[in-house]
CSV table of C-alpha atoms in Angstrom, one decimal:
chain,number,residue,atom,x,y,z
X,1,MET,CA,-24.3,59.9,163.5
X,2,LEU,CA,-22.9,63.5,163.3
X,3,LYS,CA,-20.8,64.4,159.5
X,4,GLY,CA,-18.2,67.5,159.4
X,5,PRO,CA,-16.4,69.2,161.9
X,6,LEU,CA,-17.8,70.5,164.8
X,7,PRO,CA,-17.4,73.7,166.8
X,8,ALA,CA,-14.9,74.5,168.5
X,9,THR,CA,-15.8,75.1,172.3
X,10,ASP,CA,-13.6,78.8,172.1
X,11,GLN,CA,-15.8,79.4,168.9
X,12,LEU,CA,-19.1,78.8,171.2
X,13,LEU,CA,-18.0,81.2,174.2
X,14,SER,CA,-17.5,83.7,171.5
X,15,ALA,CA,-20.4,83.6,169.4
X,16,LEU,CA,-22.5,83.3,173.0
X,17,THR,CA,-20.5,86.1,174.8
X,18,VAL,CA,-21.2,88.0,171.9
X,19,ALA,CA,-24.7,87.5,172.3
X,20,ARG,CA,-25.1,88.0,175.6
X,21,LEU,CA,-23.4,91.5,175.4
X,22,GLY,CA,-24.8,93.0,172.0
X,23,SER,CA,-21.5,94.0,171.9
X,24,PHE,CA,-18.2,92.4,169.9
X,25,THR,CA,-16.4,95.9,172.1
X,26,ARG,CA,-17.1,94.3,175.1
X,27,ALA,CA,-17.3,90.6,174.8
X,28,ALA,CA,-13.9,91.6,173.9
X,29,GLN,CA,-13.3,92.9,177.8
X,30,GLU,CA,-15.2,90.2,179.3
X,31,LEU,CA,-12.8,87.2,177.6
X,32,GLU,CA,-10.1,89.6,177.5
X,33,LEU,CA,-9.6,89.0,173.5
X,34,SER,CA,-8.3,91.5,171.1
X,35,GLN,CA,-11.5,92.3,168.8
X,36,PRO,CA,-10.0,91.3,165.8
X,37,ALA,CA,-8.8,87.9,167.6
X,38,LEU,CA,-13.3,87.6,168.7
X,39,SER,CA,-14.4,88.5,165.4
X,40,ARG,CA,-12.0,85.5,163.7
X,41,GLN,CA,-13.5,83.8,166.6
X,42,VAL,CA,-17.2,84.5,165.1
X,43,MET,CA,-15.9,84.4,161.4
X,44,GLY,CA,-15.0,80.7,162.0
X,45,LEU,CA,-18.1,79.4,163.4
X,46,GLU,CA,-20.6,81.2,160.8
X,47,ARG,CA,-18.2,79.3,158.6
X,48,THR,CA,-18.1,76.0,160.2
X,49,LEU,CA,-22.2,76.1,161.0
X,50,GLY,CA,-22.6,77.4,157.6
X,51,VAL,CA,-24.8,79.9,158.6
X,52,LYS,CA,-24.9,83.7,159.2
X,53,LEU,CA,-25.1,84.0,163.2
X,54,PHE,CA,-25.3,88.4,163.3
X,55,ASP,CA,-26.7,91.1,161.2
X,56,ARG,CA,-24.2,94.0,162.3
X,57,VAL,CA,-26.2,97.4,161.5
X,58,GLY,CA,-23.1,100.1,162.3
X,59,ARG,CA,-21.8,99.5,166.2
X,60,ALA,CA,-25.5,97.7,166.7
X,61,VAL,CA,-25.2,94.1,166.9
X,62,ARG,CA,-28.5,91.6,166.3
X,63,LEU,CA,-29.0,87.8,166.3
X,64,THR,CA,-30.1,86.4,162.7
X,65,ALA,CA,-32.8,83.6,163.0
X,66,MET,CA,-30.1,81.1,163.8
X,67,GLY,CA,-28.0,82.9,166.0
X,68,GLU,CA,-31.4,82.3,167.8
X,69,GLU,CA,-31.3,79.0,167.3
X,70,LEU,CA,-27.5,79.0,168.4
X,71,VAL,CA,-27.8,80.6,171.8
X,72,GLN,CA,-30.8,78.5,172.7
X,73,ARG,CA,-29.9,75.3,172.2
X,74,ALA,CA,-25.3,75.6,172.8
X,75,GLY,CA,-25.5,77.8,175.6
X,76,PRO,CA,-26.9,75.3,178.0
X,77,LEU,CA,-24.5,72.5,176.6
X,78,LEU,CA,-21.3,74.7,177.1
X,79,GLU,CA,-22.1,75.8,180.6
X,80,GLU,CA,-22.8,72.1,181.3
X,81,LEU,CA,-19.4,70.7,179.5
X,82,GLY,CA,-18.1,73.9,182.2
X,83,ARG,CA,-19.7,72.1,184.9
X,84,VAL,CA,-18.3,68.5,183.9
X,85,THR,CA,-14.5,69.7,183.6
X,86,SER,CA,-14.8,71.9,187.1
X,87,ASN,CA,-16.6,68.8,188.8
X,88,LEU,CA,-13.8,66.4,187.4
X,89,SER,CA,-11.5,68.8,188.4
X,90,ALA,CA,-12.7,69.1,191.6
X,91,ALA,CA,-13.3,65.0,192.1
X,92,SER,CA,-9.5,65.4,191.2
X,93,GLY,CA,-8.5,67.1,194.6
X,94,ALA,CA,-8.3,70.6,192.8
X,95,ASN,CA,-11.0,73.6,191.8
X,96,ALA,CA,-10.5,74.6,188.7
X,97,GLY,CA,-12.3,77.0,186.1
X,98,ARG,CA,-13.3,80.5,186.1
X,99,VAL,CA,-15.3,82.5,188.3
X,100,ARG,CA,-17.2,86.2,188.0
X,101,LEU,CA,-17.8,88.0,191.1
X,102,GLY,CA,-19.0,91.1,191.3
X,103,ALA,CA,-18.4,93.6,194.0
X,104,SER,CA,-19.5,97.1,194.8
X,105,GLU,CA,-16.3,99.4,194.7
X,106,SER,CA,-16.0,99.7,198.5
X,107,VAL,CA,-16.4,95.9,199.3
X,108,ALA,CA,-14.2,95.3,196.7
X,109,VAL,CA,-11.2,97.6,197.9
X,110,ASN,CA,-11.8,97.2,202.0
X,111,SER,CA,-13.6,93.3,202.5
X,112,LEU,CA,-12.4,91.3,199.6
X,113,PRO,CA,-8.7,91.4,199.5
X,114,SER,CA,-8.2,89.8,203.0
X,115,ILE,CA,-11.2,87.4,202.0
X,116,LEU,CA,-9.8,86.4,197.8
X,117,ARG,CA,-6.3,86.1,199.4
X,118,PRO,CA,-7.0,82.5,201.2
X,119,TYR,CA,-9.1,81.2,198.7
X,120,LEU,CA,-6.7,81.8,195.7
X,121,MET,CA,-4.2,80.5,198.1
X,122,ALA,CA,-6.0,77.2,198.4
X,123,ASN,CA,-7.3,77.4,194.5
X,124,ARG,CA,-4.7,78.1,192.4
X,125,ARG,CA,-6.3,76.6,188.9
X,126,VAL,CA,-8.6,78.9,189.5
X,127,ASN,CA,-9.3,82.1,187.1
X,128,LEU,CA,-11.0,84.8,188.9
X,129,ARG,CA,-12.9,87.6,187.3
X,130,LEU,CA,-13.8,90.9,189.0
X,131,VAL,CA,-15.8,92.9,188.3
X,132,CYS,CA,-17.2,96.2,190.0
X,133,ARG,CA,-19.5,98.0,189.5
X,134,THR,CA,-22.5,99.3,191.2
X,135,SER,CA,-24.9,97.4,194.1
X,136,GLU,CA,-27.8,98.6,192.2
X,137,ARG,CA,-26.2,97.0,188.7
X,138,LEU,CA,-25.0,93.9,189.8
X,139,PRO,CA,-28.2,92.0,190.6
X,140,GLU,CA,-29.3,92.4,186.8
X,141,MET,CA,-25.5,91.0,186.2
X,142,VAL,CA,-26.1,88.2,188.2
X,143,ALA,CA,-29.4,87.0,187.2
X,144,SER,CA,-28.5,87.8,183.5
X,145,GLY,CA,-25.9,85.3,183.6
X,146,GLU,CA,-23.0,88.1,183.2
X,147,LEU,CA,-21.8,87.1,186.6
X,148,ASP,CA,-21.2,84.2,188.5
X,149,MET,CA,-22.0,86.1,191.8
X,150,ALA,CA,-21.7,89.3,193.5
X,151,VAL,CA,-20.8,90.3,197.0
X,152,CYS,CA,-22.7,93.9,197.4
X,153,ALA,CA,-25.4,96.0,200.0
X,154,VAL,CA,-29.4,95.3,199.2
X,155,GLU,CA,-31.8,97.3,200.6
X,156,TYR,CA,-34.6,93.8,199.7
X,157,ASP,CA,-33.3,90.7,198.8
X,158,PRO,CA,-33.8,90.8,194.8
X,159,PRO,CA,-36.8,88.8,193.3
X,160,GLY,CA,-35.6,85.5,191.7
X,161,LEU,CA,-31.9,85.6,193.3
X,162,SER,CA,-30.3,83.5,196.3
X,163,THR,CA,-29.4,85.6,199.3
X,164,ARG,CA,-27.0,85.1,201.3
X,165,ARG,CA,-26.0,86.8,204.2
X,166,LEU,CA,-22.5,87.7,204.8
X,167,TRP,CA,-21.9,90.8,207.7
X,168,ASP,CA,-23.4,93.8,208.4
X,169,GLU,CA,-21.7,97.3,208.4
X,170,GLU,CA,-22.4,100.5,210.3
X,171,LEU,CA,-22.4,104.1,209.2
X,172,VAL,CA,-20.3,106.1,210.9
X,173,LEU,CA,-19.9,110.1,210.7
X,174,VAL,CA,-16.9,110.8,209.3
X,175,LEU,CA,-14.5,114.4,209.8
X,176,PRO,CA,-11.8,115.7,209.3
X,177,VAL,CA,-9.5,115.4,212.5
X,178,SER,CA,-9.0,119.0,212.8
X,179,HIS,CA,-12.6,119.5,213.4
X,180,PRO,CA,-13.2,121.1,216.9
X,181,SER,CA,-16.3,118.9,217.9
X,182,ARG,CA,-16.5,115.3,219.3
X,183,SER,CA,-19.9,115.1,219.9
X,184,ARG,CA,-21.4,111.5,218.7
X,185,SER,CA,-25.1,112.9,218.2
X,186,ILE,CA,-25.9,113.8,214.6
X,187,ALA,CA,-28.0,116.7,216.2
X,188,SER,CA,-24.5,118.4,216.6
X,189,TYR,CA,-24.4,118.5,212.7
X,190,LEU,CA,-27.0,119.6,211.8
X,191,HIS,CA,-25.7,123.3,210.5
X,192,GLU,CA,-22.7,121.8,208.7
X,193,ASP,CA,-21.9,120.5,204.7
X,194,PHE,CA,-22.6,117.2,204.6
X,195,ILE,CA,-20.7,115.1,201.2
X,196,LEU,CA,-23.2,111.9,200.5
X,197,LEU,CA,-23.3,108.9,198.0
X,198,PRO,CA,-25.9,109.5,195.5
X,199,SER,CA,-29.4,109.1,196.7
X,200,THR,CA,-30.3,106.0,193.9
X,201,THR,CA,-27.9,104.0,195.9
X,202,VAL,CA,-28.0,101.5,198.4
X,203,THR,CA,-26.8,103.3,201.8
X,204,ARG,CA,-27.7,106.4,201.1
X,205,ARG,CA,-31.5,105.3,200.1
X,206,LEU,CA,-31.1,103.1,204.2
X,207,LEU,CA,-29.3,106.7,205.4
X,208,ASP,CA,-32.4,109.0,204.2
X,209,ARG,CA,-34.6,106.6,205.3
X,210,GLY,CA,-33.1,106.4,209.4
X,211,LEU,CA,-33.0,110.7,209.5
X,212,ALA,CA,-36.2,110.7,208.4
X,213,GLU,CA,-37.9,108.7,211.1
X,214,HIS,CA,-35.9,110.7,213.2
X,215,ASP,CA,-37.2,114.3,211.5
X,216,PHE,CA,-33.2,114.9,211.0
X,217,ASP,CA,-32.1,117.1,208.2
X,218,LEU,CA,-28.4,117.5,206.5
X,219,ARG,CA,-27.7,119.9,204.0
X,220,VAL,CA,-25.6,118.4,201.6
X,221,VAL,CA,-23.5,120.2,199.3
X,222,LEU,CA,-21.9,117.6,197.3
X,223,GLU,CA,-23.1,114.0,196.3
X,224,HIS,CA,-20.5,111.4,194.3
X,225,ASP,CA,-20.7,107.7,194.1
X,226,SER,CA,-17.3,107.1,194.5
X,227,PRO,CA,-16.3,106.6,198.9
X,228,GLU,CA,-12.7,107.5,198.1
X,229,VAL,CA,-13.5,110.5,196.1
X,230,ILE,CA,-16.4,111.5,199.3
X,231,LYS,CA,-13.0,111.2,202.2
X,232,ALA,CA,-11.1,112.8,200.0
X,233,MET,CA,-13.2,115.8,200.0
X,234,VAL,CA,-13.6,115.5,203.4
X,235,LEU,CA,-9.5,115.4,203.9
X,236,ALA,CA,-9.6,118.7,201.7
X,237,GLY,CA,-11.8,120.5,204.3
X,238,LEU,CA,-15.1,120.5,202.0
X,239,GLY,CA,-17.7,118.9,204.8
X,240,LEU,CA,-18.6,115.7,207.1
X,241,ALA,CA,-19.6,112.5,205.5
X,242,ILE,CA,-22.0,109.5,205.9
X,243,LEU,CA,-20.3,105.8,205.0
X,244,PRO,CA,-20.2,102.8,205.9
X,245,GLU,CA,-17.2,101.7,208.9
X,246,PRO,CA,-15.0,99.6,206.6
X,247,THR,CA,-14.6,102.5,204.4
X,248,VAL,CA,-12.7,104.6,206.6
X,249,ARG,CA,-11.0,102.2,208.9
X,250,LYS,CA,-7.5,102.5,207.0
X,251,GLU,CA,-7.5,106.1,207.8
X,252,THR,CA,-8.9,106.4,211.0
X,253,ARG,CA,-6.2,104.3,212.1
X,254,ARG,CA,-3.8,106.4,210.1
X,255,GLY,CA,-4.9,109.4,211.8
X,256,GLU,CA,-5.9,111.1,208.2
X,257,LEU,CA,-9.7,111.2,209.3
X,258,ALA,CA,-12.4,110.7,212.2
X,259,ALA,CA,-15.0,108.8,212.0
X,260,TRP,CA,-17.1,107.3,215.0
X,261,PRO,CA,-20.9,106.2,215.5
X,262,LEU,CA,-23.4,108.2,216.1
X,263,THR,CA,-25.8,107.6,218.8
X,264,ASP,CA,-29.1,108.9,217.8
X,265,LEU,CA,-28.5,107.7,214.2
X,266,LYS,CA,-28.7,103.3,214.5
X,267,VAL,CA,-27.9,102.6,210.4
X,268,THR,CA,-26.3,99.8,208.9
X,269,ARG,CA,-26.3,97.7,205.1
X,270,SER,CA,-26.4,94.1,204.7
X,271,ILE,CA,-23.2,92.5,202.8
X,272,VAL,CA,-24.9,89.8,200.8
X,273,ALA,CA,-24.1,86.9,198.2
X,274,LEU,CA,-25.9,87.0,195.3
X,275,SER,CA,-26.4,83.8,193.0
X,276,ASP,CA,-28.8,82.2,190.7
X,277,PRO,CA,-30.3,79.4,192.1
X,278,ARG,CA,-31.8,78.3,188.4
X,279,ARG,CA,-27.7,77.2,187.8
X,280,GLN,CA,-25.6,74.9,189.6
X,281,PRO,CA,-23.2,77.0,191.0
X,282,TRP,CA,-19.3,75.0,190.3
X,283,PRO,CA,-16.9,73.7,192.5
X,284,ALA,CA,-15.0,76.3,192.6
X,285,GLU,CA,-17.8,79.1,193.0
X,286,ALA,CA,-19.1,76.8,195.9
X,287,ALA,CA,-15.6,77.0,197.5
X,288,LEU,CA,-15.3,81.2,196.8
X,289,LEU,CA,-18.7,81.1,199.1
X,290,GLU,CA,-17.4,79.3,202.1
X,291,ALA,CA,-14.3,81.9,201.6
């Protein structure tokens, strides 16, 4: 029989989040708490347990031996408690709980709003936290437990994660509406300046592979990791771009930019949902995958 007060679940969650992120500042941001409030939660837990959980050296935070013990034992218990609560809510006919969803900027801006609106209308008790990161970073965040799932472009299926293919996006040529050419051949634009995503991104690597297969060489004068910035540069007349079609759909409908697929350069990227197969998805997460 246990004696003495038990730790509060919010205190445990605070400590586990600090341990996972290695930072009080980032943990406070994720939990949507002020940093003093988070510190009080952790200190309260340390008082309840009678042990020190963290060593603070400057801005760095390291787990003590007792802190490591807490993470190993309490982490799975807290996750299971959340799953039980969510399952009970689902059994009563209402999904509930918190879902941490990651997405790349272009997916979040251009595709997620139409998906999330009906999902949130049907699941009013779900607290959805959307985190925007690059497609390169998101698989790591799912694998580490920082995110429950992510929607992004992939070049290959990330090892250790479950991958569900959602849709494909074709890369299209993007140019000002005033541009004199209406050619749909990339060979007609090899003398032009191009503004592209960085070579470290999934989309750029797919594009470079397609260009290499046809022995095309573009003159890249500017790189940026934001499609929104690239579109602004094209509008300003700094060059042409090649981007996923959904990224420029609004601008082409409004007549602000011209965009079309290329007949001699067919490149598509796959948008997938990533999750960790080692953990059982909560009902609210499963419902989102079906949205």
